[in-house]
mmCIF file of C-alpha atoms in Angstrom:
data_model
loop_
_atom_site.group_PDB
_atom_site.id
_atom_site.type_symbol
_atom_site.label_atom_id
_atom_site.label_comp_id
_atom_site.label_asym_id
_atom_site.label_seq_id
_atom_site.Cartn_x
_atom_site.Cartn_y
_atom_site.Cartn_z
ATOM 1 C CA MET A 1 13.610 -0.128 -50.388
ATOM 2 C CA PHE A 2 15.361 -1.612 -47.330
ATOM 3 C CA ARG A 3 18.942 -2.191 -46.862
ATOM 4 C CA THR A 4 21.093 -3.926 -44.500
ATOM 5 C CA MET A 5 23.727 -2.763 -42.051
ATOM 6 C CA GLY A 6 27.120 -3.641 -42.567
ATOM 7 C CA ARG A 7 29.348 -5.005 -38.116
ATOM 8 C CA ARG A 8 31.000 -1.485 -38.539
ATOM 9 C CA GLN A 9 27.417 0.078 -38.953
ATOM 10 C CA LEU A 10 25.321 -0.920 -36.875
ATOM 11 C CA LEU A 11 27.876 -1.011 -34.056
ATOM 12 C CA LYS A 12 27.953 2.551 -34.957
ATOM 13 C CA THR A 13 24.360 3.249 -35.004
ATOM 14 C CA GLY A 14 24.510 1.111 -32.051
ATOM 15 C CA ALA A 15 27.054 2.820 -29.905
ATOM 16 C CA ALA A 16 24.537 6.838 -30.894
ATOM 17 C CA PHE A 17 21.655 5.255 -29.869
ATOM 18 C CA GLY A 18 23.769 4.157 -26.220
ATOM 19 C CA ALA A 19 24.479 8.166 -25.693
ATOM 20 C CA ALA A 20 21.346 9.315 -27.288
ATOM 21 C CA SER A 21 20.125 6.923 -23.743
ATOM 22 C CA LEU A 22 22.571 7.851 -21.404
ATOM 23 C CA ALA A 23 22.220 11.363 -22.035
ATOM 24 C CA MET A 24 18.488 11.071 -21.694
ATOM 25 C CA PRO A 25 19.135 12.385 -17.955
ATOM 26 C CA SER A 26 20.985 15.445 -19.300
ATOM 27 C CA ILE A 27 18.643 16.611 -22.327
ATOM 28 C CA LEU A 28 15.046 16.107 -19.807
ATOM 29 C CA ARG A 29 17.845 18.688 -17.501
ATOM 30 C CA ALA A 30 17.510 21.507 -20.805
ATOM 31 C CA GLN A 31 14.248 20.990 -20.746
ATOM 32 C CA GLY A 32 13.912 23.171 -17.017
ATOM 33 C CA ASP A 33 14.678 21.992 -13.609
ATOM 34 C CA PRO A 34 14.523 18.906 -11.602
ATOM 35 C CA LEU A 35 11.147 18.713 -10.351
ATOM 36 C CA VAL A 36 11.841 16.673 -6.798
ATOM 37 C CA ILE A 37 9.228 14.563 -4.744
ATOM 38 C CA ALA A 38 10.750 13.393 -1.988
ATOM 39 C CA HIS A 39 10.275 10.291 -1.008
ATOM 40 C CA LEU A 40 9.788 9.468 3.239
ATOM 41 C CA THR A 41 9.485 5.627 4.557
ATOM 42 C CA PRO A 42 10.104 3.474 6.823
ATOM 43 C CA ARG A 43 13.411 0.830 6.125
ATOM 44 C CA THR A 44 14.104 0.614 8.708
ATOM 45 C CA GLY A 45 12.156 -1.312 12.089
ATOM 46 C CA PHE A 46 9.345 -3.289 12.080
ATOM 47 C CA LEU A 47 7.551 -1.856 8.622
ATOM 48 C CA GLY A 48 11.113 -1.966 7.154
ATOM 49 C CA PRO A 49 10.849 -4.628 5.181
ATOM 50 C CA MET A 50 7.628 -2.924 3.325
ATOM 51 C CA GLY A 51 9.232 -0.091 3.216
ATOM 52 C CA GLU A 52 11.970 -1.017 0.813
ATOM 53 C CA TYR A 53 9.656 -2.449 -0.987
ATOM 54 C CA ALA A 54 8.259 0.644 -1.851
ATOM 55 C CA VAL A 55 11.629 2.220 -2.388
ATOM 56 C CA MET A 56 12.070 0.028 -4.851
ATOM 57 C CA ALA A 57 9.271 0.447 -6.772
ATOM 58 C CA ALA A 58 8.942 4.057 -6.046
ATOM 59 C CA ASP A 59 12.654 3.872 -7.868
ATOM 60 C CA LEU A 60 11.233 2.728 -10.754
ATOM 61 C CA ALA A 61 8.636 4.642 -11.406
ATOM 62 C CA VAL A 62 10.571 7.339 -11.671
ATOM 63 C CA GLU A 63 13.384 4.872 -13.442
ATOM 64 C CA GLU A 64 10.279 4.737 -16.051
ATOM 65 C CA ILE A 65 8.898 8.198 -15.994
ATOM 66 C CA ASN A 66 12.196 9.595 -17.196
ATOM 67 C CA ALA A 67 12.814 7.093 -19.714
ATOM 68 C CA ALA A 68 9.211 8.954 -21.252
ATOM 69 C CA GLY A 69 10.996 11.977 -21.376
ATOM 70 C CA GLY A 70 9.790 13.330 -17.762
ATOM 71 C CA ILE A 71 7.420 15.789 -16.921
ATOM 72 C CA ASN A 72 6.457 17.941 -19.766
ATOM 73 C CA GLY A 73 9.653 17.240 -20.549
ATOM 74 C CA ARG A 74 11.651 18.301 -16.939
ATOM 75 C CA GLU A 75 13.777 15.490 -15.255
ATOM 76 C CA LEU A 76 11.821 14.277 -11.926
ATOM 77 C CA GLN A 77 14.084 13.633 -9.517
ATOM 78 C CA ILE A 78 13.203 11.851 -5.747
ATOM 79 C CA VAL A 79 14.743 12.379 -2.477
ATOM 80 C CA LYS A 80 14.216 9.178 -0.247
ATOM 81 C CA GLU A 81 14.194 9.252 4.309
ATOM 82 C CA ASP A 82 13.604 6.911 5.931
ATOM 83 C CA SER A 83 10.640 7.287 9.120
ATOM 84 C CA VAL A 84 11.517 4.760 11.564
ATOM 85 C CA ASN A 85 8.776 6.459 14.254
ATOM 86 C CA PRO A 86 6.230 9.169 14.513
ATOM 87 C CA GLN A 87 9.568 11.490 16.283
ATOM 88 C CA THR A 88 11.541 10.707 12.888
ATOM 89 C CA ALA A 89 8.858 10.958 10.586
ATOM 90 C CA THR A 90 8.106 14.896 11.864
ATOM 91 C CA THR A 91 11.319 15.905 12.515
ATOM 92 C CA LYS A 92 12.505 14.836 8.544
ATOM 93 C CA ALA A 93 9.197 16.142 7.300
ATOM 94 C CA GLU A 94 9.347 19.021 8.371
ATOM 95 C CA ARG A 95 13.258 19.512 6.635
ATOM 96 C CA LEU A 96 11.908 17.875 3.615
ATOM 97 C CA VAL A 97 9.282 20.885 3.404
ATOM 98 C CA GLU A 98 11.574 23.351 4.228
ATOM 99 C CA ARG A 99 13.228 22.765 0.626
ATOM 100 C CA PRO A 100 11.413 24.773 -2.349
ATOM 101 C CA GLU A 101 12.884 22.426 -4.813
ATOM 102 C CA ILE A 102 10.634 19.813 -2.486
ATOM 103 C CA ALA A 103 6.985 19.330 -4.542
ATOM 104 C CA MET A 104 5.540 16.800 -1.917
ATOM 105 C CA ILE A 105 6.192 14.550 0.006
ATOM 106 C CA VAL A 106 5.067 10.886 -0.621
ATOM 107 C CA GLY A 107 5.418 7.472 1.403
ATOM 108 C CA GLU A 108 4.400 6.026 5.227
ATOM 109 C CA ILE A 109 3.051 3.070 5.780
ATOM 110 C CA SER A 110 2.690 3.625 10.316
ATOM 111 C CA SER A 111 -0.165 5.346 10.431
ATOM 112 C CA ALA A 112 1.280 7.356 13.525
ATOM 113 C CA SER A 113 3.784 8.332 11.561
ATOM 114 C CA ALA A 114 0.921 9.275 8.297
ATOM 115 C CA LEU A 115 -0.605 12.186 10.691
ATOM 116 C CA SER A 116 2.884 13.386 12.204
ATOM 117 C CA ILE A 117 3.515 14.107 8.143
ATOM 118 C CA ALA A 118 0.081 14.910 7.631
ATOM 119 C CA GLN A 119 0.508 18.139 9.850
ATOM 120 C CA VAL A 120 3.476 19.110 8.906
ATOM 121 C CA THR A 121 2.536 18.980 5.507
ATOM 122 C CA ALA A 122 -0.633 20.962 6.267
ATOM 123 C CA ARG A 123 0.715 23.869 7.682
ATOM 124 C CA ALA A 124 3.388 24.307 4.857
ATOM 125 C CA ASN A 125 1.044 23.390 1.685
ATOM 126 C CA LYS A 126 2.595 21.053 0.762
ATOM 127 C CA LEU A 127 0.920 17.931 -0.498
ATOM 128 C CA PHE A 128 1.211 15.031 0.832
ATOM 129 C CA ILE A 129 0.149 11.170 -0.847
ATOM 130 C CA ASN A 130 0.011 8.624 1.966
ATOM 131 C CA THR A 131 0.700 4.890 0.483
ATOM 132 C CA GLY A 132 1.029 2.405 2.908
ATOM 133 C CA ALA A 133 -1.591 4.046 6.206
ATOM 134 C CA ASN A 134 -4.653 2.561 6.742
ATOM 135 C CA SER A 135 -5.974 4.137 9.909
ATOM 136 C CA ASP A 136 -10.237 5.292 9.428
ATOM 137 C CA THR A 137 -9.161 7.955 11.162
ATOM 138 C CA LEU A 138 -6.722 9.488 8.977
ATOM 139 C CA ARG A 139 -9.634 9.789 6.328
ATOM 140 C CA GLY A 140 -12.243 10.894 9.455
ATOM 141 C CA LYS A 141 -11.753 13.349 12.024
ATOM 142 C CA ASP A 142 -7.538 13.700 11.230
ATOM 143 C CA CYS A 143 -8.533 14.421 7.465
ATOM 144 C CA LYS A 144 -5.553 16.544 5.985
ATOM 145 C CA ARG A 145 -6.628 19.323 2.770
ATOM 146 C CA THR A 146 -3.289 18.289 1.553
ATOM 147 C CA MET A 147 -3.001 14.309 2.943
ATOM 148 C CA PHE A 148 -4.465 11.576 -0.242
ATOM 149 C CA HIS A 149 -4.255 8.793 0.551
ATOM 150 C CA THR A 150 -3.119 5.234 -2.490
ATOM 151 C CA GLU A 151 -3.646 3.056 0.010
ATOM 152 C CA ALA A 152 -6.495 0.810 0.979
ATOM 153 C CA GLN A 153 -8.330 2.573 4.508
ATOM 154 C CA ASN A 154 -9.844 -0.227 6.807
ATOM 155 C CA ALA A 155 -13.277 0.140 5.873
ATOM 156 C CA MET A 156 -12.399 -0.731 2.344
ATOM 157 C CA TYR A 157 -10.372 -3.968 3.971
ATOM 158 C CA VAL A 158 -13.018 -5.000 6.739
ATOM 159 C CA ASN A 159 -16.130 -4.378 3.984
ATOM 160 C CA ALA A 160 -13.910 -6.161 1.339
ATOM 161 C CA GLU A 161 -13.134 -9.364 3.542
ATOM 162 C CA GLY A 162 -16.189 -9.087 6.162
ATOM 163 C CA ALA A 163 -18.325 -10.792 3.106
ATOM 164 C CA PHE A 164 -15.514 -13.579 2.638
ATOM 165 C CA PHE A 165 -16.257 -14.324 6.342
ATOM 166 C CA LEU A 166 -20.300 -13.918 6.434
ATOM 167 C CA GLN A 167 -20.492 -16.047 2.196
ATOM 168 C CA ASN A 168 -17.906 -18.624 4.072
ATOM 169 C CA ASP A 169 -20.981 -18.691 8.018
ATOM 170 C CA MET A 170 -17.804 -17.525 9.402
ATOM 171 C CA VAL A 171 -19.397 -14.674 11.836
ATOM 172 C CA LYS A 172 -23.724 -15.012 12.824
ATOM 173 C CA GLY A 173 -22.953 -16.897 16.030
ATOM 174 C CA LYS A 174 -19.203 -17.711 16.275
ATOM 175 C CA LYS A 175 -16.788 -16.575 18.524
ATOM 176 C CA TRP A 176 -14.436 -14.321 17.602
ATOM 177 C CA PHE A 177 -10.653 -14.028 19.274
ATOM 178 C CA ILE A 178 -9.108 -10.620 17.731
ATOM 179 C CA VAL A 179 -5.261 -9.620 18.501
ATOM 180 C CA SER A 180 -4.566 -6.191 17.157
ATOM 181 C CA ALA A 181 -1.500 -4.219 17.405
ATOM 182 C CA ASP A 182 -1.187 -1.781 19.929
ATOM 183 C CA TYR A 183 -0.812 1.402 17.919
ATOM 184 C CA ALA A 184 -3.111 4.055 15.810
ATOM 185 C CA PHE A 185 -3.219 1.529 13.005
ATOM 186 C CA GLY A 186 -4.502 -1.288 14.675
ATOM 187 C CA HIS A 187 -6.057 0.726 17.104
ATOM 188 C CA ASP A 188 -8.595 1.742 14.792
ATOM 189 C CA LEU A 189 -8.538 -2.231 12.936
ATOM 190 C CA ARG A 190 -9.995 -3.014 16.020
ATOM 191 C CA ASN A 191 -12.872 -1.309 15.526
ATOM 192 C CA GLY A 192 -14.009 -1.158 12.430
ATOM 193 C CA ALA A 193 -13.364 -5.578 13.311
ATOM 194 C CA LEU A 194 -16.063 -5.093 16.545
ATOM 195 C CA ALA A 195 -17.899 -2.703 14.529
ATOM 196 C CA PHE A 196 -18.361 -5.415 12.017
ATOM 197 C CA LEU A 197 -18.998 -8.080 14.220
ATOM 198 C CA GLU A 198 -21.168 -6.320 16.102
ATOM 199 C CA ARG A 199 -23.684 -5.735 13.250
ATOM 200 C CA ASN A 200 -23.966 -9.363 11.682
ATOM 201 C CA GLY A 201 -24.653 -11.459 15.279
ATOM 202 C CA GLY A 202 -20.981 -12.336 16.351
ATOM 203 C CA GLU A 203 -19.942 -12.663 19.751
ATOM 204 C CA VAL A 204 -16.299 -11.657 21.069
ATOM 205 C CA VAL A 205 -14.584 -14.209 23.059
ATOM 206 C CA GLY A 206 -11.006 -11.854 23.599
ATOM 207 C CA ASP A 207 -10.002 -8.536 22.101
ATOM 208 C CA GLU A 208 -5.757 -7.813 23.237
ATOM 209 C CA LEU A 209 -3.908 -5.028 21.700
ATOM 210 C CA ILE A 210 0.124 -6.264 21.728
ATOM 211 C CA PRO A 211 2.782 -3.187 21.738
ATOM 212 C CA THR A 212 4.889 -3.018 19.242
ATOM 213 C CA ASP A 213 7.552 -4.978 19.864
ATOM 214 C CA ALA A 214 6.468 -7.291 21.875
ATOM 215 C CA THR A 215 8.469 -10.635 19.670
ATOM 216 C CA ASP A 216 6.893 -14.030 22.309
ATOM 217 C CA PHE A 217 3.142 -14.447 22.062
ATOM 218 C CA SER A 218 2.671 -16.992 24.665
ATOM 219 C CA SER A 219 0.484 -15.363 26.746
ATOM 220 C CA TYR A 220 -2.122 -14.485 23.579
ATOM 221 C CA LEU A 221 -1.948 -18.179 22.185
ATOM 222 C CA LEU A 222 -2.272 -19.875 25.478
ATOM 223 C CA SER A 223 -5.822 -17.152 26.226
ATOM 224 C CA ILE A 224 -7.138 -18.605 22.016
ATOM 225 C CA ARG A 225 -5.885 -21.947 22.810
ATOM 226 C CA SER A 226 -8.003 -21.416 26.153
ATOM 227 C CA GLN A 227 -10.985 -20.377 24.249
ATOM 228 C CA ALA A 228 -10.482 -22.337 20.926
ATOM 229 C CA PRO A 229 -12.801 -19.448 19.062
ATOM 230 C CA ASP A 230 -14.150 -19.889 15.801
ATOM 231 C CA LEU A 231 -11.980 -18.030 14.169
ATOM 232 C CA VAL A 232 -8.640 -16.508 14.752
ATOM 233 C CA VAL A 233 -8.822 -12.565 13.677
ATOM 234 C CA VAL A 234 -4.952 -11.389 13.209
ATOM 235 C CA ASN A 235 -4.554 -7.133 13.191
ATOM 236 C CA LEU A 236 -0.733 -7.053 13.759
ATOM 237 C CA ALA A 237 1.573 -5.434 11.156
ATOM 238 C CA GLY A 238 5.191 -5.425 9.324
ATOM 239 C CA THR A 239 7.320 -8.635 11.106
ATOM 240 C CA GLN A 240 5.272 -9.191 13.721
ATOM 241 C CA THR A 241 2.844 -10.639 11.358
ATOM 242 C CA ALA A 242 5.096 -13.368 10.966
ATOM 243 C CA SER A 243 6.184 -14.549 14.149
ATOM 244 C CA PHE A 244 3.222 -14.544 15.358
ATOM 245 C CA PHE A 245 1.837 -16.794 12.450
ATOM 246 C CA LYS A 246 5.098 -19.407 13.041
ATOM 247 C CA GLN A 247 4.612 -19.171 17.433
ATOM 248 C CA PHE A 248 0.562 -19.974 16.253
ATOM 249 C CA GLY A 249 2.132 -22.985 14.097
ATOM 250 C CA GLU A 250 4.252 -24.017 16.770
ATOM 251 C CA PHE A 251 1.556 -24.656 19.414
ATOM 252 C CA GLY A 252 0.307 -26.684 17.456
ATOM 253 C CA LEU A 253 -3.056 -24.602 16.763
ATOM 254 C CA GLU A 254 -5.655 -25.929 14.908
ATOM 255 C CA LEU A 255 -7.936 -23.333 14.271
ATOM 256 C CA PRO A 256 -9.219 -21.024 11.203
ATOM 257 C CA ILE A 257 -7.377 -17.491 11.445
ATOM 258 C CA GLY A 258 -7.597 -14.157 8.815
ATOM 259 C CA GLY A 259 -8.020 -10.433 9.596
ATOM 260 C CA PHE A 260 -8.422 -7.465 7.730
ATOM 261 C CA ASP A 261 -4.869 -6.819 7.036
ATOM 262 C CA TYR A 262 -2.687 -8.685 4.513
ATOM 263 C CA ASN A 263 1.227 -8.237 3.015
ATOM 264 C CA SER A 264 2.428 -10.404 0.698
ATOM 265 C CA SER A 265 6.140 -9.690 2.174
ATOM 266 C CA ILE A 266 5.275 -10.330 6.172
ATOM 267 C CA ALA A 267 3.208 -14.100 3.587
ATOM 268 C CA TRP A 268 6.762 -14.748 1.977
ATOM 269 C CA ALA A 269 7.985 -14.288 5.474
ATOM 270 C CA THR A 270 6.000 -16.787 7.000
ATOM 271 C CA GLY A 271 6.812 -19.244 4.897
ATOM 272 C CA VAL A 272 3.837 -21.816 3.234
ATOM 273 C CA ARG A 273 3.869 -23.386 5.715
ATOM 274 C CA ASP A 274 2.314 -21.109 8.021
ATOM 275 C CA PHE A 275 0.966 -19.274 6.285
ATOM 276 C CA LYS A 276 -3.118 -19.504 6.332
ATOM 277 C CA GLY A 277 -6.245 -17.792 6.081
ATOM 278 C CA THR A 278 -7.919 -15.336 3.525
ATOM 279 C CA TRP A 279 -7.047 -12.212 4.177
ATOM 280 C CA PRO A 280 -7.834 -8.856 2.394
ATOM 281 C CA CYS A 281 -4.844 -6.991 -0.458
ATOM 282 C CA ILE A 282 -5.133 -3.947 -1.986
ATOM 283 C CA TRP A 283 -3.049 -5.894 -4.810
ATOM 284 C CA THR A 284 -0.718 -9.343 -5.784
ATOM 285 C CA HIS A 285 1.804 -10.049 -8.165
ATOM 286 C CA GLN A 286 -0.968 -12.644 -9.589
ATOM 287 C CA VAL A 287 -3.628 -9.811 -10.406
ATOM 288 C CA GLN A 288 -4.249 -10.834 -14.415
ATOM 289 C CA THR A 289 -4.604 -6.949 -15.840
ATOM 290 C CA ASP A 290 -1.930 -5.826 -18.619
ATOM 291 C CA GLY A 291 -0.731 -2.974 -16.321
ATOM 292 C CA SER A 292 -0.274 -5.134 -13.930
ATOM 293 C CA GLN A 293 1.569 -7.703 -15.085
ATOM 294 C CA ALA A 294 3.474 -4.665 -17.542
ATOM 295 C CA PHE A 295 4.461 -3.524 -13.962
ATOM 296 C CA ALA A 296 5.531 -6.690 -12.490
ATOM 297 C CA LYS A 297 7.722 -7.660 -14.744
ATOM 298 C CA ALA A 298 9.546 -4.767 -14.596
ATOM 299 C CA PHE A 299 9.693 -5.709 -11.043
ATOM 300 C CA GLN A 300 11.121 -8.807 -11.534
ATOM 301 C CA ALA A 301 13.296 -8.110 -14.517
ATOM 302 C CA LYS A 302 14.585 -5.052 -12.223
ATOM 303 C CA TYR A 303 15.387 -6.858 -8.421
ATOM 304 C CA GLY A 304 14.877 -10.816 -9.508
ATOM 305 C CA LYS A 305 12.403 -11.377 -7.591
ATOM 306 C CA PRO A 306 8.250 -10.548 -7.271
ATOM 307 C CA ALA A 307 6.047 -6.598 -6.106
ATOM 308 C CA GLU A 308 3.687 -6.935 -3.381
ATOM 309 C CA ASN A 309 1.300 -4.145 -2.252
ATOM 310 C CA GLN A 310 2.974 -1.608 -0.908
ATOM 311 C CA ALA A 311 5.360 -1.813 -3.799
ATOM 312 C CA TYR A 312 2.381 -1.181 -5.737
ATOM 313 C CA SER A 313 1.029 1.479 -3.869
ATOM 314 C CA ASP A 314 4.045 3.322 -4.087
ATOM 315 C CA TYR A 315 4.557 2.955 -7.694
ATOM 316 C CA ILE A 316 0.531 3.823 -8.248
ATOM 317 C CA ALA A 317 1.488 7.037 -6.283
ATOM 318 C CA ILE A 318 4.712 8.840 -8.183
ATOM 319 C CA ARG A 319 2.781 7.871 -11.024
ATOM 320 C CA ILE A 320 -0.495 9.664 -9.919
ATOM 321 C CA ALA A 321 1.602 12.783 -8.896
ATOM 322 C CA ALA A 322 3.984 12.704 -12.247
ATOM 323 C CA GLU A 323 0.217 12.934 -13.496
ATOM 324 C CA ALA A 324 -1.451 15.619 -12.014
ATOM 325 C CA ILE A 325 2.165 17.663 -12.662
ATOM 326 C CA LYS A 326 1.775 16.572 -15.709
ATOM 327 C CA ALA A 327 -2.250 18.220 -16.462
ATOM 328 C CA THR A 328 -1.687 21.116 -13.213
ATOM 329 C CA GLY A 329 0.977 22.346 -15.783
ATOM 330 C CA GLY A 330 3.218 22.764 -12.260
ATOM 331 C CA THR A 331 3.503 22.470 -8.767
ATOM 332 C CA ASP A 332 1.732 24.587 -6.983
ATOM 333 C CA THR A 333 -0.606 22.467 -4.789
ATOM 334 C CA ASP A 334 -3.685 24.135 -4.616
ATOM 335 C CA ALA A 335 -3.411 23.506 -8.500
ATOM 336 C CA LEU A 336 -2.730 19.617 -7.917
ATOM 337 C CA ILE A 337 -5.319 19.141 -4.728
ATOM 338 C CA ALA A 338 -8.120 20.934 -7.338
ATOM 339 C CA TYR A 339 -6.760 18.003 -9.650
ATOM 340 C CA LEU A 340 -7.440 15.384 -7.501
ATOM 341 C CA GLU A 341 -10.367 15.210 -5.835
ATOM 342 C CA ASP A 342 -11.523 16.748 -8.989
ATOM 343 C CA PRO A 343 -14.280 13.743 -10.008
ATOM 344 C CA ALA A 344 -13.973 13.762 -13.403
ATOM 345 C CA THR A 345 -10.510 12.489 -12.801
ATOM 346 C CA GLU A 346 -9.612 9.548 -13.354
ATOM 347 C CA PHE A 347 -6.394 7.086 -13.128
ATOM 348 C CA ASP A 348 -5.154 4.181 -15.066
ATOM 349 C CA ILE A 349 -4.712 2.156 -11.403
ATOM 350 C CA LEU A 350 -3.185 -0.907 -12.881
ATOM 351 C CA LYS A 351 -6.966 -2.431 -12.282
ATOM 352 C CA GLU A 352 -9.969 -3.797 -14.083
ATOM 353 C CA ARG A 353 -11.047 -0.351 -13.063
ATOM 354 C CA LYS A 354 -10.002 3.050 -13.273
ATOM 355 C CA GLY A 355 -9.901 4.111 -9.694
ATOM 356 C CA ARG A 356 -10.611 7.937 -8.631
ATOM 357 C CA PHE A 357 -10.527 9.801 -4.462
ATOM 358 C CA ASP A 358 -12.584 10.110 -3.097
ATOM 359 C CA PRO A 359 -13.429 14.608 -2.343
ATOM 360 C CA ALA A 360 -15.083 13.800 0.773
ATOM 361 C CA SER A 361 -11.770 12.229 1.913
ATOM 362 C CA HIS A 362 -9.324 11.738 -0.072
ATOM 363 C CA GLN A 363 -9.382 8.541 -0.101
ATOM 364 C CA LEU A 364 -8.677 6.298 -3.993
ATOM 365 C CA LEU A 365 -11.334 4.191 -4.519
ATOM 366 C CA GLN A 366 -10.340 1.270 -6.188
ATOM 367 C CA GLU A 367 -10.954 -2.311 -6.556
ATOM 368 C CA VAL A 368 -9.769 -5.101 -4.004
ATOM 369 C CA TYR A 369 -8.783 -8.727 -3.383
ATOM 370 C CA ALA A 370 -9.080 -11.495 -1.396
ATOM 371 C CA VAL A 371 -6.031 -13.686 -0.386
ATOM 372 C CA THR A 372 -5.845 -16.958 0.273
ATOM 373 C CA ALA A 373 -3.094 -19.143 1.926
ATOM 374 C CA VAL A 374 -2.550 -22.618 -0.312
ATOM 375 C CA ASP A 375 -1.048 -25.713 0.913
ATOM 376 C CA PRO A 376 1.914 -26.386 1.436
ATOM 377 C CA SER A 377 1.820 -28.902 -1.386
ATOM 378 C CA GLU A 378 0.267 -26.816 -3.935
ATOM 379 C CA ALA A 379 3.201 -23.738 -3.323
ATOM 380 C CA PRO A 380 4.521 -24.204 -6.734
ATOM 381 C CA ASN A 381 7.511 -21.552 -5.386
ATOM 382 C CA GLU A 382 8.476 -19.799 -2.896
ATOM 383 C CA TRP A 383 6.189 -16.643 -4.080
ATOM 384 C CA ASP A 384 2.934 -17.929 -5.341
ATOM 385 C CA ILE A 385 2.298 -19.634 -1.863
ATOM 386 C CA PHE A 386 -1.292 -18.211 -1.664
ATOM 387 C CA THR A 387 -4.016 -16.735 -4.722
ATOM 388 C CA THR A 388 -5.798 -14.025 -5.485
ATOM 389 C CA SER A 389 -9.204 -13.221 -6.382
ATOM 390 C CA GLY A 390 -11.221 -11.681 -8.834
ATOM 391 C CA ALA A 391 -11.823 -7.857 -8.334
ATOM 392 C CA LEU A 392 -13.605 -6.883 -5.291
ATOM 393 C CA PRO A 393 -16.188 -5.733 -5.571
ATOM 394 C CA GLY A 394 -18.206 -7.373 -8.421
ATOM 395 C CA ALA A 395 -18.110 -5.138 -11.129
ATOM 396 C CA ASP A 396 -22.360 -4.440 -11.144
ATOM 397 C CA ALA A 397 -21.462 -2.582 -7.705
ATOM 398 C CA PRO A 398 -20.051 1.405 -6.770
ATOM 399 C CA LEU A 399 -16.391 1.326 -5.123
ATOM 400 C CA GLU A 400 -18.297 3.894 -3.111
ATOM 401 C CA GLU A 401 -19.244 0.095 -1.157
ATOM 402 C CA LEU A 402 -16.134 -0.408 -0.192
ATOM 403 C CA ILE A 403 -15.897 3.256 2.531
ATOM 404 C CA LYS A 404 -18.822 2.073 3.951
ATOM 405 C CA GLY A 405 -19.142 2.524 7.751
ATOM 406 C CA ALA A 406 -15.328 3.848 7.838
ATOM 407 C CA VAL A 407 -14.773 4.338 11.793
ATOM 408 C CA GLY A 408 -12.856 6.958 11.977
ATOM 409 C CA GLY A 409 -14.646 9.951 12.552
ATOM 410 C CA THR A 410 -16.085 12.601 10.100
ATOM 411 C CA CYS A 411 -13.438 14.578 7.804
ATOM 412 C CA SER A 412 -13.651 18.634 7.211
ATOM 413 C CA PHE A 413 -11.132 19.944 5.448
#
């Protein structure tokens, strides 16, 4: 028989519940020493805006895991560091792996810094889950047995976006002008774009590598104007992409634009007026699955703005790490690797299909999406300045289709 609670009893019950909630970390600690994951990613510099989203998502994931009882009853803690450049990434990774309580390193966005971290963790036999570096080379000749990737690799983006370009008659017999970031990520993506264009009968009329500290793109934009290509392919990164978009608009260029890398945070920084084209993306807040919408709503509630693709990758990386530790019963690196690379191990990554790691490269095989800028007059708010396609490849195509044609050499663990 149900009874109605009086006000005094209700207040007592509420106070008891609050005290129990506040005591949760203590309860978890009583189960054993905390489990510690290091989060190393750029929080300053040209990749800093994306890194901040990564940190917020990692914090959210840890908070949710602990609220659900931790990992096998143990509290999960996160140690956060800024990896502004490869040298700093190396130094901080070396310090982190020397701490015996740290189980693994998660994070990074720069492909050059990711390679530095991977070399350190390989020597220390510690796990590194790369959440933002796209380079095929990291999954190819520079692969490491101790490195796994939740971020999609360049080949996946080239294949997904390339299919869009082919469907819209933007390749065969067409002239492309390519601008790429002058570091590992850009070199790798440029090589993938050139290989794709050669396979499909296109022509390159411009091919420029742009230093990562460049802020004035006038000379490149003048070359683009003089060549009048059928497509301007932009393979830049971080805040450079937003600056290029804005200057492209200021030059009054009315040319089709697209590329093989995208970040929602950069699209938002660019603004609805200057953001254009269609781009490949690992995830957006518009993905309509129950898991994605639950994550999007939780992120929005905690931070007052939508999650973006970098947030997604770090969020699922922490969840995957927690699942692996729980399944193996500890933080032994060899046991974690065996679990992660087992083809039978699948993960709920908030998409229509589950994800799994490719044993040959440690790339997380997963669906991606195509993002298309909307007309400024059709944008309902500052965030929904693009639309998100259905999952790619189609439901009948194997996920392995997306990693075909990678140009980073062969992986040998």
